[in-house]
């Protein structure tokens, strides 16, 4: 629920424009302004900003005022790059397009210029929806998932995959944080439940909502276009052949400009959708930059396309012109600053306080409240909100805590840039205005790493271990046709010239070799790998016995038991300007449990550069310092 939604109705006393038109809207006021437009809209609202970070920040701030707001992301790949965009990105784009076409009043989609000027394939984006009690043929479901770009595997491990086992269909929706298991009884959906990728065990009840995992799909119009290109553009005949046959392959999206009409997300909008273009000068400049970068890439790559390929400048564009896309639409332009005396709009004031100075902040809050302006202090997290509330209370300023009834309060959801808007009798200030620091810019990832990630760095000649055949050498990826089906395989070489082809959907059977020295390769079908495994089992058993003996000895020794966390410790931790990842939170909690236990502590925290080891160590050091003990912390410089 939008915590500041109660303030949106204040726009009713203000003169909001209707497109077409132009209205000056200062940057910090954008989210509140969009919420006011959405509250009056009879159809969805599309808000366009110059850059990708602008879009993420606007959507972040908009969540304070409006519940129904999502981002239309841009691809993370470059034009002509033979790499497919992330399946999650393509699903988010499909969801945003679906929302824009839904005609739901007040649905808001925020997009960067890059996201809205990109050429689209006009394919359906309606999600596949199933819940318990639905009637649906499981064979039809598998066919629909395949048509939506989902990859069929034996075991679901990553986004955009599905597996069929009798009357059970496992699906990892491309835009979801976890997979779901659909169990059928005939054509009836008996249950839909989430399940864990690692254990494959079912958990709680859920519903299946699967948006397309690919933006370019081999529909009949696409296949027909590929057939036409076989004649008009024979320099890429091998690619057109694959597309004409209906095959989907990695990097196929890079050919979208040749296969799709000049069609963008803006072209899909109905006439009653409100389009707001923020900072129009920067937005048009960003469009020009993107088109120029694409032209430069084409010029650099054209010599590699073959003698019969079109010269640079004659290729179809991925990025289309923003003004052309908006030509027939009623658009509301919202510059951040007035360009001349004819420009009118809204004015905001700064928060007249010295950030970090409790007395100054309290004085500014008190001054605004005496002028009948409600003040909302939006801090990052519960700990920060509690700390500021306590400090303001000591200065004689008492604000409600998370009680948003349309008055002054402190909330635990932050804002990137605050504002004081006298016309609506509202001021919203955050970390930057109160504490003098920017919002936390690292978001904790809740998703699981995509299966196969550890194989991306494999090079030809690298050693690998197959769980059944032992140590072999990776000879590269090859494509083989078997039983009329073309598939990709890992080619592994073994002793005596033996070769093994491992399908890419069976990567779990292969692990990179990490022994550190060139090993002796195993022989397929021989007894050496079985003997090696048996020897390792015996050695592990011996090590386990020594570990058990060591733990018995340590159990008889007493260590130092540190005191539980104090308010000073919690305040110190709340001042960190980043959001911890789940792994960091687990490491911190485990370390504190160890420190407070009377048993000797033997915990090692390790990881790659930039994964928060120093932060964990500093928290433990501060806890020890409060306990009166001297501590040295080595902080890495790289």
Coordinates of C-alpha atoms in Angstrom, one line a residue:
X1 CA 0.0 0.0 0.0
X2 CA 1.4 3.4 -0.9
X3 CA 2.2 5.0 2.4
X4 CA 1.6 8.6 1.2
X5 CA -1.4 7.8 -0.9
X6 CA -3.6 10.0 1.4
X7 CA -1.8 13.1 0.1
X8 CA -2.6 12.5 -3.6
X9 CA -6.1 13.9 -3.2
X10 CA -4.6 17.3 -2.6
X11 CA -4.1 17.7 -6.3
X12 CA -7.8 18.3 -6.5
X13 CA -7.3 21.9 -5.5
X14 CA -4.5 22.4 -8.0
X15 CA -4.7 23.1 -11.7
X16 CA -3.4 19.9 -13.4
X17 CA -2.9 20.1 -17.1
X18 CA -4.3 17.6 -19.7
X19 CA -2.4 16.7 -22.8
X20 CA -1.4 18.1 -25.1
X21 CA 0.4 20.8 -23.1
X22 CA 3.5 21.9 -21.3
X23 CA 3.9 22.3 -17.6
X24 CA 7.1 22.9 -15.6
X25 CA 7.6 20.1 -13.0
X26 CA 10.8 20.2 -10.9
X27 CA 12.6 16.9 -10.7
X28 CA 11.9 16.0 -7.0
X29 CA 8.1 16.6 -7.7
X30 CA 7.8 14.1 -10.6
X31 CA 6.5 11.1 -8.6
X32 CA 3.9 13.2 -6.7
X33 CA 2.9 14.8 -10.0
X34 CA 2.5 11.5 -11.8
X35 CA 0.4 10.2 -8.9
X36 CA -1.9 13.2 -9.3
X37 CA -2.3 12.6 -13.1
X38 CA -2.9 8.9 -12.5
X39 CA -5.6 9.7 -9.9
X40 CA -7.6 11.6 -12.5
X41 CA -6.8 9.3 -15.5
X42 CA -9.4 7.1 -17.2
X43 CA -6.7 5.0 -18.8
X44 CA -3.1 4.0 -18.1
X45 CA -0.3 6.6 -17.9
X46 CA 3.1 6.3 -19.5
X47 CA 5.8 8.5 -18.0
X48 CA 9.0 8.8 -20.1
X49 CA 12.3 10.0 -18.6
X50 CA 15.7 10.4 -20.3
X51 CA 17.7 7.6 -18.7
X52 CA 17.4 4.1 -17.2
X53 CA 18.4 5.3 -13.7
X54 CA 15.9 8.1 -13.9
X55 CA 13.2 5.5 -14.6
X56 CA 14.2 3.3 -11.7
X57 CA 14.3 6.2 -9.2
X58 CA 11.0 7.7 -10.4
X59 CA 9.3 4.3 -10.0
X60 CA 10.9 3.9 -6.6
X61 CA 9.6 7.3 -5.4
X62 CA 6.2 6.8 -7.1
X63 CA 5.6 3.7 -4.9
X64 CA 5.3 6.1 -2.0
X65 CA 2.2 7.8 -3.6
X66 CA 0.7 5.2 -5.9
X67 CA 0.3 1.5 -5.8
X68 CA 0.0 0.6 -9.4
X69 CA 3.4 1.6 -11.0
X70 CA 5.9 -0.6 -12.8
X71 CA 9.0 0.0 -15.1
X72 CA 9.3 -0.8 -18.8
X73 CA 13.0 -1.7 -18.8
X74 CA 15.4 -1.4 -21.8
X75 CA 17.4 -4.4 -23.1
X76 CA 20.8 -4.6 -21.5
X77 CA 22.4 -5.7 -24.8
X78 CA 23.8 -3.5 -27.6
X79 CA 22.5 -3.4 -31.2
X80 CA 23.9 -6.2 -33.4
X81 CA 25.2 -8.0 -30.3
X82 CA 24.4 -11.7 -30.9
X83 CA 23.4 -12.2 -27.2
X84 CA 19.8 -12.5 -26.0
X85 CA 18.6 -10.1 -23.4
X86 CA 18.0 -11.5 -19.9
X87 CA 14.7 -13.5 -19.8
X88 CA 13.7 -11.5 -16.7
X89 CA 14.1 -8.3 -18.6
X90 CA 12.0 -9.5 -21.5
X91 CA 9.3 -10.7 -19.1
X92 CA 9.2 -7.3 -17.4
X93 CA 8.9 -5.6 -20.7
X94 CA 6.0 -7.9 -21.6
X95 CA 4.3 -7.2 -18.3
X96 CA 4.6 -3.4 -18.8
X97 CA 3.3 -3.6 -22.4
X98 CA 0.4 -5.7 -21.1
X99 CA -0.4 -3.1 -18.4
X100 CA -0.4 -0.3 -21.0
X101 CA -2.8 -2.2 -23.1
X102 CA -5.1 -3.1 -20.3
X103 CA -7.1 0.1 -20.2
X104 CA -7.0 0.0 -16.4
X105 CA -7.5 3.6 -15.1
X106 CA -4.5 4.8 -13.2
X107 CA -2.1 2.1 -14.1
X108 CA 1.3 3.7 -14.4
X109 CA 4.3 2.6 -16.5
X110 CA 7.7 4.4 -16.2
X111 CA 10.1 4.0 -19.1
X112 CA 13.4 5.5 -20.2
X113 CA 13.8 6.9 -23.7
X114 CA 15.8 3.9 -24.7
X115 CA 13.0 1.5 -23.6
X116 CA 10.3 3.3 -25.6
X117 CA 12.1 4.0 -28.9
X118 CA 13.3 0.4 -29.3
X119 CA 11.6 -1.5 -32.1
X120 CA 9.2 -4.2 -30.9
X121 CA 8.0 -7.4 -32.4
X122 CA 4.2 -7.1 -32.3
X123 CA 3.5 -10.4 -30.6
X124 CA 1.0 -11.2 -27.8
X125 CA 2.1 -10.4 -24.3
X126 CA -1.0 -11.7 -22.4
X127 CA 0.4 -13.9 -19.6
X128 CA -0.5 -17.6 -19.1
X129 CA -2.6 -17.7 -15.9
X130 CA -3.5 -20.8 -14.0
X131 CA -4.7 -21.4 -10.5
X132 CA -6.2 -24.4 -8.6
X133 CA -9.6 -25.4 -10.1
X134 CA -8.7 -24.1 -13.6
X135 CA -9.4 -26.3 -16.5
X136 CA -6.5 -26.6 -19.0
X137 CA -5.0 -29.3 -21.1
X138 CA -1.4 -30.0 -19.8
X139 CA -0.2 -30.7 -23.4
X140 CA -1.6 -27.3 -24.5
X141 CA 0.2 -25.7 -21.5
X142 CA 3.5 -27.2 -22.7
X143 CA 2.8 -26.0 -26.2
X144 CA 2.0 -22.5 -25.1
X145 CA 5.1 -22.2 -22.9
X146 CA 7.2 -23.3 -25.8
X147 CA 5.6 -20.7 -28.1
X148 CA 6.3 -18.1 -25.4
X149 CA 10.0 -18.8 -25.6
X150 CA 10.3 -21.1 -22.6
X151 CA 13.0 -23.8 -22.7
X152 CA 11.9 -27.4 -21.9
X153 CA 14.3 -29.2 -19.6
X154 CA 14.4 -32.3 -17.4
X155 CA 14.6 -30.3 -14.3
X156 CA 13.6 -26.6 -13.8
X157 CA 16.5 -24.6 -12.4
X158 CA 16.4 -21.1 -14.0
X159 CA 14.0 -18.4 -15.3
X160 CA 12.3 -19.3 -18.6
X161 CA 12.4 -23.1 -18.1
X162 CA 9.7 -25.7 -17.8
X163 CA 9.6 -29.4 -17.3
X164 CA 6.8 -32.0 -17.8
X165 CA 6.6 -35.2 -15.8
X166 CA 3.3 -37.0 -16.4
X167 CA 0.6 -34.9 -14.9
X168 CA 3.0 -32.4 -13.3
X169 CA 4.3 -29.3 -15.1
X170 CA 7.1 -27.3 -13.4
X171 CA 7.4 -23.7 -14.6
X172 CA 9.9 -21.0 -13.7
X173 CA 8.1 -17.8 -14.9
X174 CA 10.6 -15.5 -16.6
X175 CA 9.5 -12.6 -14.5
X176 CA 9.1 -14.4 -11.1
X177 CA 11.4 -14.9 -8.1
X178 CA 10.8 -18.6 -8.0
X179 CA 9.2 -21.6 -9.8
X180 CA 5.8 -23.1 -9.4
X181 CA 4.5 -26.7 -9.8
X182 CA 1.2 -27.3 -11.6
X183 CA -0.4 -30.6 -10.8
X184 CA -3.2 -31.9 -13.1
X185 CA -5.9 -34.4 -12.6
X186 CA -6.9 -34.9 -16.2
X187 CA -7.6 -31.5 -17.6
X188 CA -8.3 -29.9 -14.2
X189 CA -5.6 -28.1 -12.3
X190 CA -5.5 -29.9 -8.9
X191 CA -3.0 -27.5 -7.3
X192 CA -0.4 -24.8 -8.0
X193 CA 2.4 -24.5 -5.5
X194 CA 5.8 -22.9 -5.2
X195 CA 8.8 -25.2 -4.8
X196 CA 12.5 -25.0 -4.0
X197 CA 14.9 -25.3 -6.9
X198 CA 17.6 -27.0 -4.7
X199 CA 15.4 -29.6 -3.1
X200 CA 12.5 -29.7 -5.7
X201 CA 10.1 -29.9 -2.7
X202 CA 6.7 -28.2 -3.0
X203 CA 5.8 -25.4 -0.6
X204 CA 2.8 -23.0 -0.3
X205 CA -0.2 -22.4 -2.6
X206 CA 0.4 -20.0 -5.5
X207 CA -0.9 -19.1 -8.9
X208 CA 0.9 -19.4 -12.3
X209 CA 1.4 -16.1 -14.1
X210 CA 3.9 -16.6 -16.9
X211 CA 4.8 -13.7 -19.2
X212 CA 6.7 -14.4 -22.4
X213 CA 10.4 -15.3 -21.9
X214 CA 11.3 -13.9 -25.4
X215 CA 10.4 -10.7 -27.1
X216 CA 11.1 -12.0 -30.6
X217 CA 9.3 -15.3 -31.3
X218 CA 9.0 -17.4 -34.4
X219 CA 5.3 -16.6 -35.2
X220 CA 4.0 -17.1 -38.7
X221 CA 4.6 -13.5 -39.7
X222 CA 8.2 -13.7 -38.5
X223 CA 8.7 -16.9 -40.4
X224 CA 7.2 -15.4 -43.5
X225 CA 9.5 -12.4 -43.2
X226 CA 12.5 -14.7 -42.8
X227 CA 11.5 -16.5 -46.0
X228 CA 11.4 -13.1 -47.9
X229 CA 14.8 -12.2 -46.5
X230 CA 16.3 -15.3 -48.0
X231 CA 15.9 -13.6 -51.4
X232 CA 16.4 -9.9 -50.5
X233 CA 19.2 -10.4 -48.0
X234 CA 21.0 -13.7 -48.8
X235 CA 24.2 -12.6 -46.9
X236 CA 22.5 -13.9 -43.7
X237 CA 20.8 -16.9 -45.3
X238 CA 21.9 -19.3 -42.5
X239 CA 20.1 -17.2 -39.9
X240 CA 16.9 -16.7 -42.1
X241 CA 16.8 -20.5 -42.7
X242 CA 16.7 -21.2 -38.9
X243 CA 14.0 -18.5 -38.3
X244 CA 11.9 -19.7 -41.3
X245 CA 11.9 -23.2 -39.8
X246 CA 10.6 -21.8 -36.5
X247 CA 13.8 -22.4 -34.5
X248 CA 14.6 -20.2 -31.5
X249 CA 18.3 -19.7 -30.6
X250 CA 20.5 -17.5 -28.5
X251 CA 21.1 -14.1 -29.9
X252 CA 18.1 -14.2 -32.3
X253 CA 16.9 -10.8 -30.9
X254 CA 19.8 -9.0 -32.5
X255 CA 18.0 -9.7 -35.9
X256 CA 14.8 -8.0 -34.8
X257 CA 15.3 -4.8 -36.9
X258 CA 15.2 -6.9 -40.1
X259 CA 12.1 -8.9 -38.9
X260 CA 9.8 -6.5 -37.2
X261 CA 8.0 -3.4 -38.6
X262 CA 8.7 0.2 -37.3
X263 CA 6.8 -0.4 -34.2
X264 CA 7.5 0.8 -30.6
X265 CA 5.8 0.7 -27.2
X266 CA 4.3 4.1 -28.0
X267 CA 2.7 2.8 -31.2
X268 CA 0.8 0.2 -29.2
X269 CA -0.9 2.7 -27.0
X270 CA -4.6 3.5 -27.4
X271 CA -5.6 7.1 -27.9
X272 CA -6.7 7.7 -24.3
X273 CA -3.4 6.7 -22.7
X274 CA -1.8 9.7 -21.1
X275 CA 1.9 10.2 -22.2
X276 CA 4.1 12.5 -20.1
X277 CA 7.6 13.3 -21.3
X278 CA 9.8 14.6 -18.5
X279 CA 12.7 16.9 -19.4
X280 CA 11.9 16.8 -23.2
X281 CA 15.2 18.5 -24.2
X282 CA 17.3 15.8 -22.5
X283 CA 15.0 13.1 -23.7
X284 CA 15.3 14.1 -27.4
X285 CA 19.1 14.4 -26.9
X286 CA 19.2 10.9 -25.4
X287 CA 17.3 9.6 -28.5
X288 CA 19.7 11.3 -30.8
X289 CA 22.7 9.8 -28.9
X290 CA 21.3 6.3 -29.1
X291 CA 20.6 6.5 -32.8
X292 CA 24.1 7.9 -33.4
X293 CA 25.7 5.1 -31.3
X294 CA 23.8 2.5 -33.3
X295 CA 25.0 4.1 -36.6
X296 CA 28.6 4.0 -35.4
X297 CA 28.3 0.3 -34.4
X298 CA 26.9 -0.5 -37.8
X299 CA 29.7 1.3 -39.5
X300 CA 32.3 -0.6 -37.5
X301 CA 30.6 -4.0 -38.0
X302 CA 29.5 -3.7 -41.6
X303 CA 32.8 -5.1 -43.0
X304 CA 32.2 -8.3 -41.0
X305 CA 28.7 -8.9 -42.5
X306 CA 30.0 -10.2 -45.9
X307 CA 30.4 -8.7 -49.3
X308 CA 26.7 -8.9 -50.1
X309 CA 25.6 -7.2 -46.9
X310 CA 24.1 -3.7 -46.9
X311 CA 26.6 -0.8 -46.4
X312 CA 26.6 1.0 -43.1
X313 CA 23.7 3.4 -42.9
X314 CA 21.3 1.2 -44.9
X315 CA 20.5 -1.3 -42.1
X316 CA 17.1 -1.1 -40.4
X317 CA 17.3 0.7 -37.1
X318 CA 16.7 -0.9 -33.7
X319 CA 16.1 2.6 -32.2
X320 CA 13.4 4.7 -33.9
X321 CA 12.9 8.4 -33.6
X322 CA 11.1 9.6 -30.5
X323 CA 9.3 12.6 -32.2
X324 CA 8.1 10.3 -35.0
X325 CA 6.6 7.9 -32.5
X326 CA 4.9 10.7 -30.6
X327 CA 3.7 12.5 -33.8
X328 CA 0.1 11.5 -33.6
X329 CA -0.3 11.5 -29.9
X330 CA -1.5 14.0 -27.3
X331 CA 1.6 14.4 -25.2
X332 CA 2.2 16.4 -22.0
X333 CA 5.7 17.8 -21.9
X334 CA 7.1 18.4 -18.4
X335 CA 10.5 20.3 -18.4
X336 CA 12.3 20.6 -15.0
X337 CA 12.9 24.3 -15.6
X338 CA 11.1 27.1 -17.3
X339 CA 12.6 28.0 -20.7
X340 CA 10.8 31.3 -21.1
X341 CA 8.2 33.6 -19.6
X342 CA 5.4 31.6 -21.3
X343 CA 6.3 28.4 -19.3
X344 CA 4.2 28.0 -16.2
X345 CA 4.2 25.2 -13.7
X346 CA 4.8 24.2 -10.1
X347 CA 7.3 25.6 -7.7
X348 CA 9.0 23.8 -4.9
X349 CA 11.3 25.1 -2.1
X350 CA 14.3 23.6 -0.5
X351 CA 14.4 22.1 3.0
X352 CA 16.1 24.9 4.9
X353 CA 18.2 22.8 7.3
X354 CA 21.8 21.7 7.7
X355 CA 21.8 18.0 7.0
X356 CA 23.0 16.0 9.9
X357 CA 22.4 18.8 12.4
X358 CA 19.6 17.7 14.7
X359 CA 18.7 21.2 15.9
X360 CA 18.7 22.6 12.4
X361 CA 16.5 19.8 11.1
X362 CA 14.1 20.1 14.0
X363 CA 13.9 23.9 13.5
X364 CA 13.1 23.5 9.8
X365 CA 10.4 20.9 10.6
X366 CA 8.9 23.2 13.2
X367 CA 9.0 26.2 10.9
X368 CA 7.1 24.3 8.2
X369 CA 4.5 22.9 10.6
X370 CA 3.8 26.4 12.0
X371 CA 3.0 27.4 8.4
X372 CA 0.4 24.6 8.2
X373 CA 2.6 22.4 5.9
X374 CA 2.6 18.7 6.8
X375 CA 6.1 17.2 7.0
X376 CA 6.8 13.6 6.2
X377 CA 10.3 12.4 7.0
X378 CA 10.9 9.4 4.7
X379 CA 14.0 7.4 5.9
X380 CA 15.6 4.3 4.6
X381 CA 14.5 1.5 6.9
X382 CA 13.0 1.0 10.3
X383 CA 16.2 1.6 12.2
X384 CA 16.9 4.9 10.5
X385 CA 13.3 6.1 11.0
X386 CA 13.5 5.2 14.7
X387 CA 16.8 7.0 15.1
X388 CA 15.5 10.2 13.5
X389 CA 12.3 10.0 15.5
X390 CA 14.2 9.8 18.7
X391 CA 16.5 12.7 17.8
X392 CA 13.6 14.9 16.8
X393 CA 11.8 14.0 20.0
X394 CA 14.8 15.1 22.0
X395 CA 14.5 18.5 20.2
X396 CA 10.8 18.7 21.1
X397 CA 9.4 17.6 17.7
X398 CA 7.0 14.7 18.0
X399 CA 5.9 13.0 14.7
X400 CA 3.5 10.1 14.3
X401 CA 5.3 6.8 13.4
X402 CA 3.9 5.2 10.2
X403 CA 0.4 6.5 10.9
X404 CA -0.4 8.0 7.5
X405 CA -3.7 9.8 7.9
X406 CA -2.8 12.9 5.9
X407 CA -0.6 14.6 8.6
X408 CA 3.0 14.9 9.6
X409 CA 4.8 11.6 10.3
X410 CA 8.0 9.6 10.0
X411 CA 8.0 6.6 7.7
X412 CA 10.5 3.8 7.0
X413 CA 10.3 4.1 3.1
X414 CA 12.9 6.5 1.6
X415 CA 12.7 9.0 -1.2
X416 CA 15.6 9.8 -3.5
X417 CA 15.1 13.6 -3.5
X418 CA 12.7 15.4 -1.1
X419 CA 10.6 18.5 -1.8
X420 CA 8.7 21.2 0.0
X421 CA 5.6 22.0 -2.0
X422 CA 3.6 24.8 -0.4
X423 CA 0.8 24.7 -3.0
X424 CA -0.2 21.3 -1.6
X425 CA 0.8 22.1 2.0
X426 CA 3.2 19.1 1.9
X427 CA 6.9 18.5 2.5
X428 CA 8.5 15.1 2.0
X429 CA 12.2 14.9 3.0
X430 CA 14.5 11.9 3.1
X431 CA 18.1 10.7 3.8
X432 CA 19.6 13.4 1.6
X433 CA 17.9 16.4 3.3
X434 CA 17.9 15.0 6.9
X435 CA 21.2 13.0 7.1
X436 CA 23.2 14.4 4.2
X437 CA 23.6 11.1 2.3
X438 CA 22.1 9.6 -0.7
X439 CA 19.7 6.7 -0.6
X440 CA 21.1 3.2 -0.5
X441 CA 21.7 2.3 -4.1
X442 CA 22.5 -1.4 -3.7
X443 CA 19.4 -3.5 -3.6
X444 CA 19.5 -7.0 -2.1
X445 CA 18.9 -9.7 -4.7
X446 CA 16.2 -12.2 -3.8
X447 CA 16.6 -14.3 -6.9
X448 CA 18.7 -17.4 -7.4
X449 CA 21.7 -17.5 -9.7
X450 CA 20.8 -18.8 -13.1
X451 CA 21.8 -22.4 -13.6
X452 CA 24.9 -22.8 -15.8
X453 CA 26.4 -19.5 -14.7
X454 CA 29.6 -21.2 -13.5
X455 CA 30.2 -22.7 -17.0
X456 CA 30.3 -19.3 -18.8
X457 CA 34.0 -18.9 -18.1
X458 CA 35.0 -22.3 -19.4
X459 CA 37.5 -22.2 -22.2
X460 CA 38.5 -24.9 -24.6
X461 CA 41.1 -27.0 -23.0
X462 CA 39.7 -26.5 -19.4
X463 CA 39.4 -29.6 -17.3
X464 CA 36.0 -30.7 -16.1
X465 CA 34.5 -33.6 -14.0
X466 CA 31.5 -35.6 -15.1
X467 CA 29.9 -37.3 -12.2
X468 CA 29.8 -40.7 -14.0
X469 CA 32.9 -40.7 -16.3
X470 CA 35.4 -38.7 -14.3
X471 CA 37.9 -36.1 -15.4
X472 CA 37.9 -34.9 -19.0
X473 CA 38.9 -31.9 -21.1
X474 CA 36.3 -29.4 -22.4
X475 CA 36.7 -29.1 -26.2
X476 CA 34.0 -26.5 -26.8
X477 CA 30.3 -26.2 -27.7
X478 CA 29.1 -28.1 -30.8
X479 CA 25.8 -28.4 -32.6
X480 CA 24.6 -31.8 -33.6
X481 CA 21.4 -33.0 -35.3
X482 CA 20.0 -36.2 -33.9
X483 CA 16.6 -37.7 -34.8
X484 CA 15.8 -34.6 -36.8
X485 CA 16.4 -32.3 -33.8
X486 CA 19.3 -29.8 -33.6
X487 CA 20.8 -29.3 -30.2
X488 CA 23.9 -27.8 -28.5
X489 CA 26.3 -30.1 -26.7
X490 CA 29.4 -29.8 -24.5
X491 CA 32.1 -31.9 -26.2
X492 CA 34.3 -33.6 -23.6
X493 CA 37.5 -35.5 -24.5
X494 CA 38.8 -38.4 -22.4
X495 CA 41.8 -40.7 -22.4
X496 CA 42.4 -43.0 -25.3
X497 CA 40.6 -40.7 -27.7
X498 CA 37.2 -41.2 -26.1
X499 CA 34.6 -38.4 -26.6
X500 CA 31.4 -37.5 -24.7
X501 CA 28.6 -35.2 -25.9
X502 CA 26.7 -33.7 -23.0
X503 CA 23.4 -31.9 -23.8
X504 CA 23.4 -28.3 -22.5
X505 CA 20.2 -29.1 -20.5
X506 CA 22.2 -31.7 -18.5
X507 CA 24.9 -29.3 -17.3
X508 CA 24.3 -30.4 -13.7
X509 CA 26.2 -33.6 -14.5
X510 CA 29.4 -31.6 -15.3
X511 CA 31.5 -29.5 -12.9
X512 CA 34.6 -27.4 -13.6
X513 CA 37.8 -29.0 -12.3
X514 CA 39.3 -26.9 -9.5
X515 CA 42.3 -29.0 -8.4
X516 CA 44.7 -26.3 -9.4
X517 CA 47.1 -28.6 -11.5
X518 CA 46.8 -30.5 -14.7
X519 CA 45.2 -33.8 -13.8
X520 CA 45.3 -37.2 -15.4
X521 CA 42.3 -37.7 -17.6
X522 CA 40.0 -40.6 -16.9
X523 CA 39.1 -43.3 -19.4
X524 CA 35.5 -43.8 -20.2
X525 CA 34.2 -47.2 -19.0
X526 CA 37.4 -47.9 -17.0
X527 CA 37.8 -48.6 -13.3
X528 CA 40.2 -45.7 -12.5
X529 CA 37.4 -43.2 -11.8
X530 CA 35.6 -45.6 -9.5
X531 CA 38.9 -46.3 -7.7
X532 CA 39.6 -42.6 -7.3
X533 CA 36.1 -42.0 -5.8
X534 CA 36.6 -45.0 -3.4
X535 CA 40.0 -43.6 -2.3
X536 CA 38.5 -40.2 -1.7
X537 CA 35.7 -41.6 0.4
X538 CA 38.2 -43.4 2.7
X539 CA 40.3 -40.2 3.0
X540 CA 37.2 -38.2 3.8
X541 CA 36.2 -40.7 6.5
X542 CA 39.6 -40.3 8.1
X543 CA 39.4 -36.5 8.0
X544 CA 36.0 -36.7 9.6
X545 CA 37.3 -38.7 12.5
X546 CA 40.0 -36.1 13.1
X547 CA 37.5 -33.3 12.9
X548 CA 35.2 -35.0 15.4
X549 CA 38.2 -35.5 17.8
X550 CA 39.1 -31.8 17.4
X551 CA 35.6 -30.6 18.2
X552 CA 35.5 -32.8 21.3
X553 CA 38.7 -31.1 22.5
X554 CA 37.4 -27.6 21.7
X555 CA 34.1 -28.3 23.4
X556 CA 36.0 -28.6 26.7
X557 CA 37.5 -25.1 26.3
X558 CA 35.7 -21.9 27.3
X559 CA 35.8 -18.8 25.2
X560 CA 34.9 -15.1 25.8
X561 CA 31.1 -14.4 25.8
X562 CA 30.4 -10.9 24.4
X563 CA 27.4 -8.9 25.6
X564 CA 24.2 -8.7 23.5
X565 CA 23.8 -5.8 21.1
X566 CA 23.3 -2.4 22.7
X567 CA 21.3 0.6 21.3
X568 CA 24.7 2.1 20.3
X569 CA 25.4 -1.0 18.2
X570 CA 22.0 -0.8 16.5
X571 CA 22.4 2.9 15.8
X572 CA 25.9 2.3 14.4
X573 CA 24.6 -0.4 12.1
X574 CA 21.6 1.6 10.9
X575 CA 24.0 4.3 9.7
X576 CA 25.4 2.0 6.9
X577 CA 24.1 3.5 3.6
X578 CA 23.5 0.2 1.9
X579 CA 20.9 -2.5 2.0
X580 CA 22.4 -5.8 3.0
X581 CA 22.0 -8.9 0.9
X582 CA 20.4 -12.0 2.4
X583 CA 23.8 -13.7 2.6
X584 CA 25.3 -10.7 4.5
X585 CA 22.5 -10.7 7.0
X586 CA 22.9 -14.4 7.6
X587 CA 26.7 -14.0 8.1
X588 CA 26.2 -11.1 10.5
X589 CA 23.6 -12.9 12.6
X590 CA 25.7 -16.1 12.7
X591 CA 28.8 -14.1 13.7
X592 CA 27.0 -12.4 16.6
X593 CA 25.6 -15.7 17.8
X594 CA 29.2 -17.0 17.9
X595 CA 30.5 -13.9 19.7
X596 CA 27.8 -14.1 22.4
X597 CA 28.3 -17.8 23.0
X598 CA 30.8 -19.0 25.6
X599 CA 32.2 -21.5 23.2
X600 CA 35.4 -20.7 21.2
X601 CA 34.7 -18.9 17.9
X602 CA 36.0 -20.5 14.7
X603 CA 34.2 -18.7 11.9
X604 CA 35.8 -17.7 8.6
X605 CA 34.0 -15.2 6.3
X606 CA 35.2 -15.2 2.8
X607 CA 34.0 -14.2 -0.7
X608 CA 34.7 -12.3 -3.9
X609 CA 35.7 -8.6 -3.8
X610 CA 32.8 -6.3 -3.1
X611 CA 30.6 -8.8 -1.2
X612 CA 30.6 -7.1 2.2
X613 CA 33.2 -9.0 4.1
X614 CA 34.6 -5.7 5.6
X615 CA 31.2 -4.6 6.7
X616 CA 30.6 -7.8 8.5
X617 CA 34.0 -7.6 10.2
X618 CA 33.5 -3.9 11.3
X619 CA 30.1 -4.8 12.9
X620 CA 31.8 -7.5 14.9
X621 CA 34.7 -5.2 15.8
X622 CA 32.3 -2.5 17.1
X623 CA 30.6 -5.1 19.2
X624 CA 33.9 -6.1 20.7
X625 CA 35.0 -2.5 21.3
X626 CA 31.8 -1.8 23.3
X627 CA 32.7 -4.8 25.4
X628 CA 36.0 -3.1 26.4
X629 CA 38.3 -5.2 24.3
X630 CA 41.0 -4.1 21.8
X631 CA 40.4 -5.1 18.2
X632 CA 42.4 -4.7 15.0
X633 CA 40.5 -4.7 11.7
X634 CA 42.3 -5.1 8.4
X635 CA 40.5 -3.3 5.7
X636 CA 41.3 -4.4 2.1
X637 CA 42.2 -1.6 -0.3
X638 CA 41.3 -3.4 -3.5

